[in-house]
Amino acid sequence: QKYTIAVVGAMGAVGREMLKTLEQRNFPVKKIKPLDIPSNAGKKITFQEEPIAVEAAVSGAFKDVDIALFSAGADASKVLAPTAVTEGAVVIDNSSAWRMDENVPLVIPEVNPEDLSWHKGLIANPNCSTIQMLVALKPLHDRYNIKRIVVSTYQAVSGTGQKAIVELNQQVQDYVTGQPIKSNVYPYQIAFNALPHIDVFLENGYSKEEMKMVFETKKIMDKNISVSATTVRIPVFRSHSESINIETEKPFKIDEVVTTLNEAPGIIVVDNLTAANYPLAIDAEGKDEVFVGRIRRDFSIDNGLNLWVVADNLRKGAALNAIQIAETLVQKALI
Ligand code: 2RA
């Protein structure tokens, strides 16, 4: 069977990656329906070497759609995702709009595929920084029962979108040519800088991005895990990097941890200090897997472990995870 797939936000960084990933994974596509804001209607995208005109993402656009992949921001999803479900599409939403809704499964296929069984037409894709962290930690949680996670992230500007990619490029060029550096996307210059400020700050002193990692971990993997997060924007175009410290209930041996990670789905271990081999943002770009290295005991506590985890934030962190959800729905006849 083949499916009509809508990509909502088709002109954005994640939307483009969704189209590319659908092509590369030979998803059984009958028809692609690129949707975006009305002012982008008529522009062309290419799918399987065919130009396709973008249509306006409005009610009525989903009547012939089987699966709608959304990456159009939370405001658009809040309104349009329920409309798409009503019109008969199964929606996989990459925005934060529906992630914590109790009627919406929040799914990473390597971590909690069973939650797809209770979807009611709308499924949420977790935040990119949560996805790569939980793909890496799920096998360790299953074997050693993680009690606490402390994570610091080093996030690429493509997580903010196309405009941030353009701004970082421009700032570097302006620096080289001696022009004044202008900052519109972030509160400060991002080139040659590090901003501990992703999304808005909340009453509790944490950013929304930091609290997403806390709440999403509890919903996806285990509500009993304590999580403390610091999320930082760095001048990298693609791939998020994360320094993760965990405390487990059960004792572990490091070589056992490495074997467990090597055998787990979606993970590639890159960890050879003699050869200075460890996961790098530039190596993860365009790849499907989550890369784990710098695996070492935290000697300051019992059963403590440190990891360095890197993944392409537009791919496994967004587009690929959403498409793997669609693949799982098809495989399990949940669509
Ligand atoms: C970011 N995780 O990196 C957020 C949304 N993609 O900005």
PDB file of N, CA and C in Angstrom, residues 24-99:
ATOM      1  N   GLN A  24      15.085   9.190   0.777  1.00  0.00           N
ATOM      2  CA  GLN A  24      16.231   8.294   1.030  1.00  0.00           C
ATOM      3  C   GLN A  24      15.790   6.958   1.635  1.00  0.00           C
ATOM      4  N   ARG A  25      14.668   6.952   2.356  1.00  0.00           N
ATOM      5  CA  ARG A  25      14.248   5.705   3.024  1.00  0.00           C
ATOM      6  C   ARG A  25      13.187   4.963   2.229  1.00  0.00           C
ATOM      7  N   ASN A  26      12.971   5.487   1.007  1.00  0.00           N
ATOM      8  CA  ASN A  26      11.979   4.827   0.129  1.00  0.00           C
ATOM      9  C   ASN A  26      10.661   4.553   0.845  1.00  0.00           C
ATOM     10  N   PHE A  27      10.183   5.522   1.602  1.00  0.00           N
ATOM     11  CA  PHE A  27       8.878   5.364   2.239  1.00  0.00           C
ATOM     12  C   PHE A  27       7.829   5.167   1.134  1.00  0.00           C
ATOM     13  N   PRO A  28       6.837   4.285   1.341  1.00  0.00           N
ATOM     14  CA  PRO A  28       5.840   4.026   0.275  1.00  0.00           C
ATOM     15  C   PRO A  28       4.921   5.222   0.035  1.00  0.00           C
ATOM     16  N   VAL A  29       5.455   6.169  -0.750  1.00  0.00           N
ATOM     17  CA  VAL A  29       4.720   7.410  -1.010  1.00  0.00           C
ATOM     18  C   VAL A  29       3.901   7.292  -2.291  1.00  0.00           C
ATOM     19  N   LYS A  30       2.584   7.527  -2.175  1.00  0.00           N
ATOM     20  CA  LYS A  30       1.726   7.606  -3.380  1.00  0.00           C
ATOM     21  C   LYS A  30       1.801   9.043  -3.933  1.00  0.00           C
ATOM     22  N   LYS A  31       1.729   9.998  -2.975  1.00  0.00           N
ATOM     23  CA  LYS A  31       1.755  11.415  -3.402  1.00  0.00           C
ATOM     24  C   LYS A  31       2.316  12.251  -2.249  1.00  0.00           C
ATOM     25  N   ILE A  32       3.123  13.255  -2.592  1.00  0.00           N
ATOM     26  CA  ILE A  32       3.642  14.204  -1.591  1.00  0.00           C
ATOM     27  C   ILE A  32       2.836  15.495  -1.711  1.00  0.00           C
ATOM     28  N   LYS A  33       2.415  16.028  -0.570  1.00  0.00           N
ATOM     29  CA  LYS A  33       1.655  17.283  -0.566  1.00  0.00           C
ATOM     30  C   LYS A  33       2.414  18.285   0.309  1.00  0.00           C
ATOM     31  N   PRO A  34       3.299  19.115  -0.304  1.00  0.00           N
ATOM     32  CA  PRO A  34       4.027  20.113   0.482  1.00  0.00           C
ATOM     33  C   PRO A  34       3.109  21.261   0.851  1.00  0.00           C
ATOM     34  N   LEU A  35       2.970  21.545   2.143  1.00  0.00           N
ATOM     35  CA  LEU A  35       2.108  22.635   2.601  1.00  0.00           C
ATOM     36  C   LEU A  35       2.939  23.630   3.394  1.00  0.00           C
ATOM     37  N   ASP A  36       2.581  24.904   3.288  1.00  0.00           N
ATOM     38  CA  ASP A  36       3.309  25.937   4.030  1.00  0.00           C
ATOM     39  C   ASP A  36       2.404  27.155   4.185  1.00  0.00           C
ATOM     40  N   ILE A  37       2.965  28.245   4.705  1.00  0.00           N
ATOM     41  CA  ILE A  37       2.141  29.466   4.888  1.00  0.00           C
ATOM     42  C   ILE A  37       1.679  29.942   3.505  1.00  0.00           C
ATOM     43  N   PRO A  38       0.510  30.598   3.424  1.00  0.00           N
ATOM     44  CA  PRO A  38      -0.047  31.009   2.126  1.00  0.00           C
ATOM     45  C   PRO A  38       0.931  31.788   1.249  1.00  0.00           C
ATOM     46  N   SER A  39       1.809  32.597   1.877  1.00  0.00           N
ATOM     47  CA  SER A  39       2.737  33.405   1.047  1.00  0.00           C
ATOM     48  C   SER A  39       3.782  32.532   0.353  1.00  0.00           C
ATOM     49  N   ASN A  40       3.916  31.277   0.802  1.00  0.00           N
ATOM     50  CA  ASN A  40       4.851  30.366   0.101  1.00  0.00           C
ATOM     51  C   ASN A  40       4.147  29.492  -0.928  1.00  0.00           C
ATOM     52  N   ALA A  41       2.806  29.609  -0.996  1.00  0.00           N
ATOM     53  CA  ALA A  41       2.056  28.790  -1.975  1.00  0.00           C
ATOM     54  C   ALA A  41       2.537  29.127  -3.390  1.00  0.00           C
ATOM     55  N   GLY A  42       2.712  28.059  -4.186  1.00  0.00           N
ATOM     56  CA  GLY A  42       3.149  28.266  -5.571  1.00  0.00           C
ATOM     57  C   GLY A  42       4.641  28.064  -5.739  1.00  0.00           C
ATOM     58  N   LYS A  43       5.403  28.246  -4.640  1.00  0.00           N
ATOM     59  CA  LYS A  43       6.843  27.969  -4.746  1.00  0.00           C
ATOM     60  C   LYS A  43       7.021  26.469  -4.977  1.00  0.00           C
ATOM     61  N   LYS A  44       8.176  26.081  -5.508  1.00  0.00           N
ATOM     62  CA  LYS A  44       8.349  24.669  -5.873  1.00  0.00           C
ATOM     63  C   LYS A  44       9.339  23.988  -4.917  1.00  0.00           C
ATOM     64  N   ILE A  45       9.027  22.739  -4.556  1.00  0.00           N
ATOM     65  CA  ILE A  45      10.033  21.881  -3.907  1.00  0.00           C
ATOM     66  C   ILE A  45      10.252  20.714  -4.874  1.00  0.00           C
ATOM     67  N   THR A  46      11.333  19.967  -4.643  1.00  0.00           N
ATOM     68  CA  THR A  46      11.600  18.807  -5.508  1.00  0.00           C
ATOM     69  C   THR A  46      11.468  17.539  -4.681  1.00  0.00           C
ATOM     70  N   PHE A  47      10.751  16.560  -5.242  1.00  0.00           N
ATOM     71  CA  PHE A  47      10.657  15.258  -4.572  1.00  0.00           C
ATOM     72  C   PHE A  47      10.824  14.170  -5.625  1.00  0.00           C
ATOM     73  N   GLN A  48      11.792  13.279  -5.420  1.00  0.00           N
ATOM     74  CA  GLN A  48      12.124  12.248  -6.421  1.00  0.00           C
ATOM     75  C   GLN A  48      12.306  12.887  -7.812  1.00  0.00           C
ATOM     76  N   GLU A  49      13.058  13.994  -7.781  1.00  0.00           N
ATOM     77  CA  GLU A  49      13.452  14.746  -8.982  1.00  0.00           C
ATOM     78  C   GLU A  49      12.281  15.404  -9.715  1.00  0.00           C
ATOM     79  N   GLU A  50      11.116  15.409  -9.068  1.00  0.00           N
ATOM     80  CA  GLU A  50       9.934  16.059  -9.658  1.00  0.00           C
ATOM     81  C   GLU A  50       9.652  17.382  -8.939  1.00  0.00           C
ATOM     82  N   PRO A  51       9.486  18.501  -9.660  1.00  0.00           N
ATOM     83  CA  PRO A  51       9.078  19.752  -8.990  1.00  0.00           C
ATOM     84  C   PRO A  51       7.616  19.633  -8.554  1.00  0.00           C
ATOM     85  N   ILE A  52       7.334  20.042  -7.315  1.00  0.00           N
ATOM     86  CA  ILE A  52       5.952  20.011  -6.815  1.00  0.00           C
ATOM     87  C   ILE A  52       5.643  21.378  -6.211  1.00  0.00           C
ATOM     88  N   ALA A  53       4.487  21.930  -6.550  1.00  0.00           N
ATOM     89  CA  ALA A  53       4.118  23.258  -6.035  1.00  0.00           C
ATOM     90  C   ALA A  53       3.647  23.145  -4.585  1.00  0.00           C
ATOM     91  N   VAL A  54       4.110  24.082  -3.781  1.00  0.00           N
ATOM     92  CA  VAL A  54       3.676  24.171  -2.381  1.00  0.00           C
ATOM     93  C   VAL A  54       2.251  24.719  -2.359  1.00  0.00           C
ATOM     94  N   GLU A  55       1.408  24.123  -1.488  1.00  0.00           N
ATOM     95  CA  GLU A  55       0.050  24.640  -1.313  1.00  0.00           C
ATOM     96  C   GLU A  55      -0.068  25.270   0.075  1.00  0.00           C
ATOM     97  N   ALA A  56      -1.114  26.059   0.242  1.00  0.00           N
ATOM     98  CA  ALA A  56      -1.330  26.718   1.542  1.00  0.00           C
ATOM     99  C   ALA A  56      -1.805  25.694   2.577  1.00  0.00           C
ATOM    100  N   ALA A  57      -1.212  25.785   3.769  1.00  0.00           N
ATOM    101  CA  ALA A  57      -1.576  24.872   4.873  1.00  0.00           C
ATOM    102  C   ALA A  57      -2.810  25.441   5.572  1.00  0.00           C
ATOM    103  N   VAL A  58      -3.972  25.065   5.013  1.00  0.00           N
ATOM    104  CA  VAL A  58      -5.243  25.578   5.566  1.00  0.00           C
ATOM    105  C   VAL A  58      -6.228  24.426   5.698  1.00  0.00           C
ATOM    106  N   SER A  59      -7.325  24.641   6.443  1.00  0.00           N
ATOM    107  CA  SER A  59      -8.323  23.570   6.568  1.00  0.00           C
ATOM    108  C   SER A  59      -8.844  23.240   5.170  1.00  0.00           C
ATOM    109  N   GLY A  60      -9.109  21.938   4.981  1.00  0.00           N
ATOM    110  CA  GLY A  60      -9.540  21.450   3.668  1.00  0.00           C
ATOM    111  C   GLY A  60      -8.383  20.844   2.912  1.00  0.00           C
ATOM    112  N   ALA A  61      -7.138  21.169   3.342  1.00  0.00           N
ATOM    113  CA  ALA A  61      -5.965  20.679   2.588  1.00  0.00           C
ATOM    114  C   ALA A  61      -5.633  19.228   2.927  1.00  0.00           C
ATOM    115  N   PHE A  62      -6.299  18.655   3.949  1.00  0.00           N
ATOM    116  CA  PHE A  62      -5.908  17.325   4.431  1.00  0.00           C
ATOM    117  C   PHE A  62      -6.892  16.222   4.049  1.00  0.00           C
ATOM    118  N   LYS A  63      -7.908  16.568   3.260  1.00  0.00           N
ATOM    119  CA  LYS A  63      -8.999  15.602   2.986  1.00  0.00           C
ATOM    120  C   LYS A  63      -8.472  14.336   2.274  1.00  0.00           C
ATOM    121  N   ASP A  64      -7.412  14.491   1.457  1.00  0.00           N
ATOM    122  CA  ASP A  64      -6.897  13.320   0.715  1.00  0.00           C
ATOM    123  C   ASP A  64      -5.565  12.825   1.301  1.00  0.00           C
ATOM    124  N   VAL A  65      -5.293  13.250   2.555  1.00  0.00           N
ATOM    125  CA  VAL A  65      -3.975  12.950   3.147  1.00  0.00           C
ATOM    126  C   VAL A  65      -4.063  11.775   4.127  1.00  0.00           C
ATOM    127  N   ASP A  66      -3.124  10.831   4.030  1.00  0.00           N
ATOM    128  CA  ASP A  66      -3.076   9.696   4.970  1.00  0.00           C
ATOM    129  C   ASP A  66      -2.241  10.050   6.205  1.00  0.00           C
ATOM    130  N   ILE A  67      -1.044  10.637   5.951  1.00  0.00           N
ATOM    131  CA  ILE A  67      -0.146  10.994   7.069  1.00  0.00           C
ATOM    132  C   ILE A  67       0.295  12.444   6.863  1.00  0.00           C
ATOM    133  N   ALA A  68       0.167  13.248   7.922  1.00  0.00           N
ATOM    134  CA  ALA A  68       0.615  14.645   7.836  1.00  0.00           C
ATOM    135  C   ALA A  68       1.775  14.844   8.806  1.00  0.00           C
ATOM    136  N   LEU A  69       2.950  15.136   8.248  1.00  0.00           N
ATOM    137  CA  LEU A  69       4.135  15.420   9.072  1.00  0.00           C
ATOM    138  C   LEU A  69       4.175  16.928   9.269  1.00  0.00           C
ATOM    139  N   PHE A  70       4.068  17.355  10.507  1.00  0.00           N
ATOM    140  CA  PHE A  70       4.037  18.789  10.816  1.00  0.00           C
ATOM    141  C   PHE A  70       5.385  19.248  11.365  1.00  0.00           C
ATOM    142  N   SER A  71       5.904  20.336  10.813  1.00  0.00           N
ATOM    143  CA  SER A  71       7.000  21.061  11.456  1.00  0.00           C
ATOM    144  C   SER A  71       6.829  22.524  11.088  1.00  0.00           C
ATOM    145  N   ALA A  72       5.795  23.120  11.699  1.00  0.00           N
ATOM    146  CA  ALA A  72       5.392  24.481  11.311  1.00  0.00           C
ATOM    147  C   ALA A  72       5.258  25.383  12.535  1.00  0.00           C
ATOM    148  N   GLY A  73       5.810  24.927  13.650  1.00  0.00           N
ATOM    149  CA  GLY A  73       5.721  25.725  14.880  1.00  0.00           C
ATOM    150  C   GLY A  73       4.479  25.384  15.692  1.00  0.00           C
ATOM    151  N   ALA A  74       4.562  25.665  16.974  1.00  0.00           N
ATOM    152  CA  ALA A  74       3.509  25.258  17.915  1.00  0.00           C
ATOM    153  C   ALA A  74       2.187  25.968  17.640  1.00  0.00           C
ATOM    154  N   ASP A  75       2.252  27.237  17.284  1.00  0.00           N
ATOM    155  CA  ASP A  75       0.989  27.974  17.049  1.00  0.00           C
ATOM    156  C   ASP A  75       0.202  27.340  15.897  1.00  0.00           C
ATOM    157  N   ALA A  76       0.899  27.037  14.810  1.00  0.00           N
ATOM    158  CA  ALA A  76       0.208  26.441  13.649  1.00  0.00           C
ATOM    159  C   ALA A  76      -0.331  25.057  14.011  1.00  0.00           C
ATOM    160  N   SER A  77       0.476  24.269  14.736  1.00  0.00           N
ATOM    161  CA  SER A  77       0.031  22.910  15.080  1.00  0.00           C
ATOM    162  C   SER A  77      -1.168  22.922  16.020  1.00  0.00           C
ATOM    163  N   LYS A  78      -1.180  23.901  16.935  1.00  0.00           N
ATOM    164  CA  LYS A  78      -2.291  23.979  17.897  1.00  0.00           C
ATOM    165  C   LYS A  78      -3.625  24.027  17.160  1.00  0.00           C
ATOM    166  N   VAL A  79      -3.642  24.798  16.071  1.00  0.00           N
ATOM    167  CA  VAL A  79      -4.890  25.001  15.327  1.00  0.00           C
ATOM    168  C   VAL A  79      -5.072  23.927  14.256  1.00  0.00           C
ATOM    169  N   LEU A  80      -4.017  23.682  13.486  1.00  0.00           N
ATOM    170  CA  LEU A  80      -4.169  22.900  12.263  1.00  0.00           C
ATOM    171  C   LEU A  80      -4.081  21.385  12.475  1.00  0.00           C
ATOM    172  N   ALA A  81      -3.367  20.932  13.483  1.00  0.00           N
ATOM    173  CA  ALA A  81      -3.218  19.470  13.685  1.00  0.00           C
ATOM    174  C   ALA A  81      -4.571  18.817  13.960  1.00  0.00           C
ATOM    175  N   PRO A  82      -5.404  19.361  14.874  1.00  0.00           N
ATOM    176  CA  PRO A  82      -6.736  18.763  15.068  1.00  0.00           C
ATOM    177  C   PRO A  82      -7.591  18.799  13.798  1.00  0.00           C
ATOM    178  N   THR A  83      -7.439  19.857  13.012  1.00  0.00           N
ATOM    179  CA  THR A  83      -8.181  19.959  11.742  1.00  0.00           C
ATOM    180  C   THR A  83      -7.768  18.827  10.809  1.00  0.00           C
ATOM    181  N   ALA A  84      -6.464  18.600  10.730  1.00  0.00           N
ATOM    182  CA  ALA A  84      -5.951  17.535   9.848  1.00  0.00           C
ATOM    183  C   ALA A  84      -6.455  16.171  10.298  1.00  0.00           C
ATOM    184  N   VAL A  85      -6.517  15.953  11.614  1.00  0.00           N
ATOM    185  CA  VAL A  85      -7.031  14.673  12.134  1.00  0.00           C
ATOM    186  C   VAL A  85      -8.504  14.533  11.775  1.00  0.00           C
ATOM    187  N   THR A  86      -9.252  15.613  11.949  1.00  0.00           N
ATOM    188  CA  THR A  86     -10.690  15.587  11.611  1.00  0.00           C
ATOM    189  C   THR A  86     -10.893  15.274  10.127  1.00  0.00           C
ATOM    190  N   GLU A  87      -9.971  15.758   9.307  1.00  0.00           N
ATOM    191  CA  GLU A  87     -10.110  15.532   7.855  1.00  0.00           C
ATOM    192  C   GLU A  87      -9.583  14.162   7.434  1.00  0.00           C
ATOM    193  N   GLY A  88      -9.119  13.376   8.437  1.00  0.00           N
ATOM    194  CA  GLY A  88      -8.786  11.978   8.132  1.00  0.00           C
ATOM    195  C   GLY A  88      -7.319  11.632   8.106  1.00  0.00           C
ATOM    196  N   ALA A  89      -6.442  12.603   8.410  1.00  0.00           N
ATOM    197  CA  ALA A  89      -5.001  12.296   8.397  1.00  0.00           C
ATOM    198  C   ALA A  89      -4.546  11.853   9.780  1.00  0.00           C
ATOM    199  N   VAL A  90      -3.498  11.005   9.794  1.00  0.00           N
ATOM    200  CA  VAL A  90      -2.783  10.751  11.057  1.00  0.00           C
ATOM    201  C   VAL A  90      -1.667  11.791  11.099  1.00  0.00           C
ATOM    202  N   VAL A  91      -1.616  12.553  12.193  1.00  0.00           N
ATOM    203  CA  VAL A  91      -0.657  13.649  12.289  1.00  0.00           C
ATOM    204  C   VAL A  91       0.522  13.262  13.182  1.00  0.00           C
ATOM    205  N   ILE A  92       1.731  13.492  12.669  1.00  0.00           N
ATOM    206  CA  ILE A  92       2.954  13.350  13.484  1.00  0.00           C
ATOM    207  C   ILE A  92       3.528  14.749  13.577  1.00  0.00           C
ATOM    208  N   ASP A  93       3.450  15.332  14.792  1.00  0.00           N
ATOM    209  CA  ASP A  93       3.735  16.750  14.966  1.00  0.00           C
ATOM    210  C   ASP A  93       5.086  16.970  15.627  1.00  0.00           C
ATOM    211  N   ASN A  94       5.974  17.695  14.953  1.00  0.00           N
ATOM    212  CA  ASN A  94       7.315  17.946  15.479  1.00  0.00           C
ATOM    213  C   ASN A  94       7.358  19.140  16.430  1.00  0.00           C
ATOM    214  N   SER A  95       6.259  19.890  16.537  1.00  0.00           N
ATOM    215  CA  SER A  95       6.281  21.076  17.417  1.00  0.00           C
ATOM    216  C   SER A  95       6.054  20.650  18.861  1.00  0.00           C
ATOM    217  N   SER A  96       6.143  21.620  19.763  1.00  0.00           N
ATOM    218  CA  SER A  96       5.966  21.324  21.196  1.00  0.00           C
ATOM    219  C   SER A  96       4.486  21.379  21.601  1.00  0.00           C
ATOM    220  N   ALA A  97       3.612  21.740  20.626  1.00  0.00           N
ATOM    221  CA  ALA A  97       2.207  22.045  20.959  1.00  0.00           C
ATOM    222  C   ALA A  97       1.493  20.945  21.729  1.00  0.00           C
ATOM    223  N   TRP A  98       1.656  19.686  21.351  1.00  0.00           N
ATOM    224  CA  TRP A  98       0.841  18.582  21.874  1.00  0.00           C
ATOM    225  C   TRP A  98       1.645  17.565  22.680  1.00  0.00           C
ATOM    226  N   ARG A  99       2.970  17.826  22.888  1.00  0.00           N
ATOM    227  CA  ARG A  99       3.818  16.783  23.480  1.00  0.00           C
ATOM    228  C   ARG A  99       3.367  16.323  24.865  1.00  0.00           C
TER     229      ARG A  99
END
